């Protein structure tokens, strides 16, 4: 949890200068659909062009109902979601790839403050990418969590100690 707070504070400082900006032009298409969702819940499952994002649109509808059109609210939400995705990136690096914690934090902070991903925090229309990234990293974590126990059972004895009943297959050390 401490690493998540460090990333949240660091990225909050990095993106703080943008909090006074209003919405970008791409955001208004999504805000319009969120407003329509207030009157007709069927808008949630409607395919608009090539966009079909019911989770994002539902979240946007809830936020519009609670907070209205405050850009700061959406930037804070984007920052929270992207910080969670960055923390998940750190967690996967350190837990599943056994990367040193200092290197993991450094990689995660570079990832979180990269110019190429700054749009995911600043642009409301790109919030869907932060959500997708977070869910993909969570799925990757679950995949690695389930794949590791099977690999842990296939151990190779240390050099010099041979198994009396060698398995039909074994890894080469």
XYZ file of C-alpha atoms in Angstrom:
173
model
C 0.000 0.000 0.000
C 2.915 2.336 0.707
C 4.243 1.888 -2.829
C 0.795 2.800 -4.204
C 0.817 6.017 -2.146
C 4.330 6.890 -3.318
C 3.266 6.429 -6.934
C 0.041 8.359 -6.415
C 1.848 11.310 -4.805
C 4.649 11.319 -7.388
C 2.260 11.170 -10.320
C -0.016 13.725 -8.648
C 2.896 16.161 -8.441
C 3.849 15.402 -12.031
C 0.325 16.026 -13.377
C -0.729 18.824 -10.985
C -0.111 21.609 -13.514
C -2.803 20.191 -15.781
C -5.595 20.208 -13.200
C -6.746 23.695 -14.176
C -7.397 22.772 -17.811
C -10.963 22.235 -18.892
C -12.039 19.181 -20.863
C -10.396 18.419 -24.195
C -12.397 18.263 -27.422
C -12.419 14.441 -27.472
C -13.990 14.385 -24.028
C -17.240 16.020 -25.087
C -18.381 13.047 -27.152
C -18.145 10.847 -24.062
C -19.648 13.457 -21.769
C -22.582 13.773 -24.169
C -23.172 10.029 -24.041
C -22.920 10.154 -20.249
C -25.575 12.879 -20.125
C -27.816 10.850 -22.464
C -27.374 7.887 -20.124
C -29.020 9.902 -17.350
C -32.296 9.971 -19.305
C -32.186 6.662 -21.167
C -30.412 3.682 -19.562
C -30.505 1.919 -22.956
C -27.636 4.192 -24.014
C -25.350 2.008 -21.881
C -25.510 -0.907 -24.328
C -25.658 1.149 -27.509
C -22.780 0.834 -29.962
C -21.734 4.285 -31.111
C -19.557 4.051 -34.182
C -16.956 1.507 -33.153
C -17.101 2.284 -29.435
C -18.727 -0.165 -27.058
C -17.560 0.451 -23.507
C -20.413 -0.242 -21.077
C -18.159 -0.340 -17.972
C -16.586 3.011 -18.822
C -19.881 4.581 -19.848
C -21.575 3.332 -16.668
C -18.758 4.773 -14.558
C -18.995 8.043 -16.450
C -22.774 8.169 -15.923
C -22.363 7.637 -12.176
C -19.679 10.313 -11.944
C -21.784 12.793 -13.895
C -24.718 12.183 -11.577
C -22.616 12.622 -8.434
C -20.043 15.281 -9.368
C -21.410 17.015 -12.445
C -19.007 18.537 -14.970
C -15.978 19.191 -12.794
C -12.798 18.355 -14.757
C -10.826 18.026 -11.513
C -12.989 15.080 -10.445
C -12.252 13.175 -13.630
C -8.542 13.967 -13.485
C -8.362 12.673 -9.905
C -10.214 9.505 -10.933
C -7.872 9.062 -13.906
C -4.900 9.557 -11.620
C -6.215 6.970 -9.146
C -6.900 4.382 -11.839
C -3.580 4.954 -13.585
C -1.730 4.863 -10.240
C -3.415 1.532 -9.526
C -2.288 0.256 -12.946
C 1.252 1.500 -12.249
C 1.216 -0.208 -8.856
C 0.014 -3.408 -10.535
C 2.929 -3.095 -12.982
C 5.327 -2.811 -10.003
C 3.659 -5.742 -8.249
C 3.961 -8.006 -11.291
C 7.609 -7.035 -11.771
C 8.584 -7.715 -8.163
C 6.359 -10.697 -7.437
C 6.349 -12.696 -10.643
C 9.575 -11.612 -12.348
C 11.539 -11.324 -9.060
C 12.883 -7.869 -9.926
C 14.622 -5.930 -7.153
C 12.176 -3.555 -5.374
C 14.233 -0.444 -6.101
C 14.406 -1.308 -9.786
C 10.676 -2.137 -9.752
C 9.764 1.221 -8.198
C 12.026 3.028 -10.658
C 10.499 1.208 -13.628
C 6.967 1.847 -12.371
C 7.635 5.553 -11.793
C 9.166 5.891 -15.247
C 6.143 4.095 -16.661
C 3.740 6.312 -14.700
C 5.350 9.589 -15.638
C 6.155 8.830 -19.261
C 5.193 11.441 -21.820
C 3.632 8.729 -23.946
C 1.109 7.694 -21.289
C 0.336 11.163 -19.935
C -2.740 11.332 -22.162
C -4.254 8.463 -20.192
C -4.326 10.695 -17.124
C -5.141 14.016 -18.747
C -7.743 13.083 -21.341
C -11.142 11.849 -20.198
C -11.610 9.945 -23.445
C -8.393 8.022 -22.675
C -9.621 6.929 -19.238
C -10.923 3.809 -20.944
C -7.303 2.911 -21.782
C -6.274 3.242 -18.138
C -9.141 0.960 -17.151
C -8.172 -1.522 -19.858
C -4.541 -1.446 -18.784
C -5.481 -2.016 -15.152
C -7.782 -4.956 -15.951
C -5.163 -6.466 -18.309
C -2.484 -6.249 -15.604
C -4.826 -7.805 -13.033
C -5.569 -10.633 -15.485
C -1.832 -11.071 -16.091
C -1.262 -11.280 -12.339
C -3.931 -13.982 -11.998
C -2.432 -15.880 -14.917
C 1.045 -15.815 -13.384
C -0.367 -16.742 -9.972
C -1.999 -19.852 -11.431
C 0.951 -20.775 -13.652
C 3.581 -20.696 -10.899
C 2.392 -23.585 -8.686
C 2.578 -26.032 -11.603
C 6.112 -24.909 -12.407
C 7.136 -25.097 -8.731
C 6.298 -28.827 -8.629
C 8.751 -29.583 -11.437
C 11.938 -29.054 -9.488
C 15.355 -30.319 -10.516
C 17.603 -31.744 -7.840
C 20.802 -29.778 -7.193
C 23.932 -30.905 -9.048
C 25.512 -33.976 -7.472
C 22.235 -35.254 -5.994
C 20.447 -37.486 -8.418
C 16.916 -38.683 -7.919
C 16.608 -42.467 -7.501
C 13.541 -42.562 -9.726
C 14.195 -39.886 -12.312
C 11.122 -38.450 -14.031
C 10.582 -39.137 -17.687
C 11.274 -35.504 -18.389
C 13.277 -33.007 -16.425
C 14.641 -29.560 -16.866
C 18.272 -29.004 -17.638
C 19.868 -26.854 -14.899
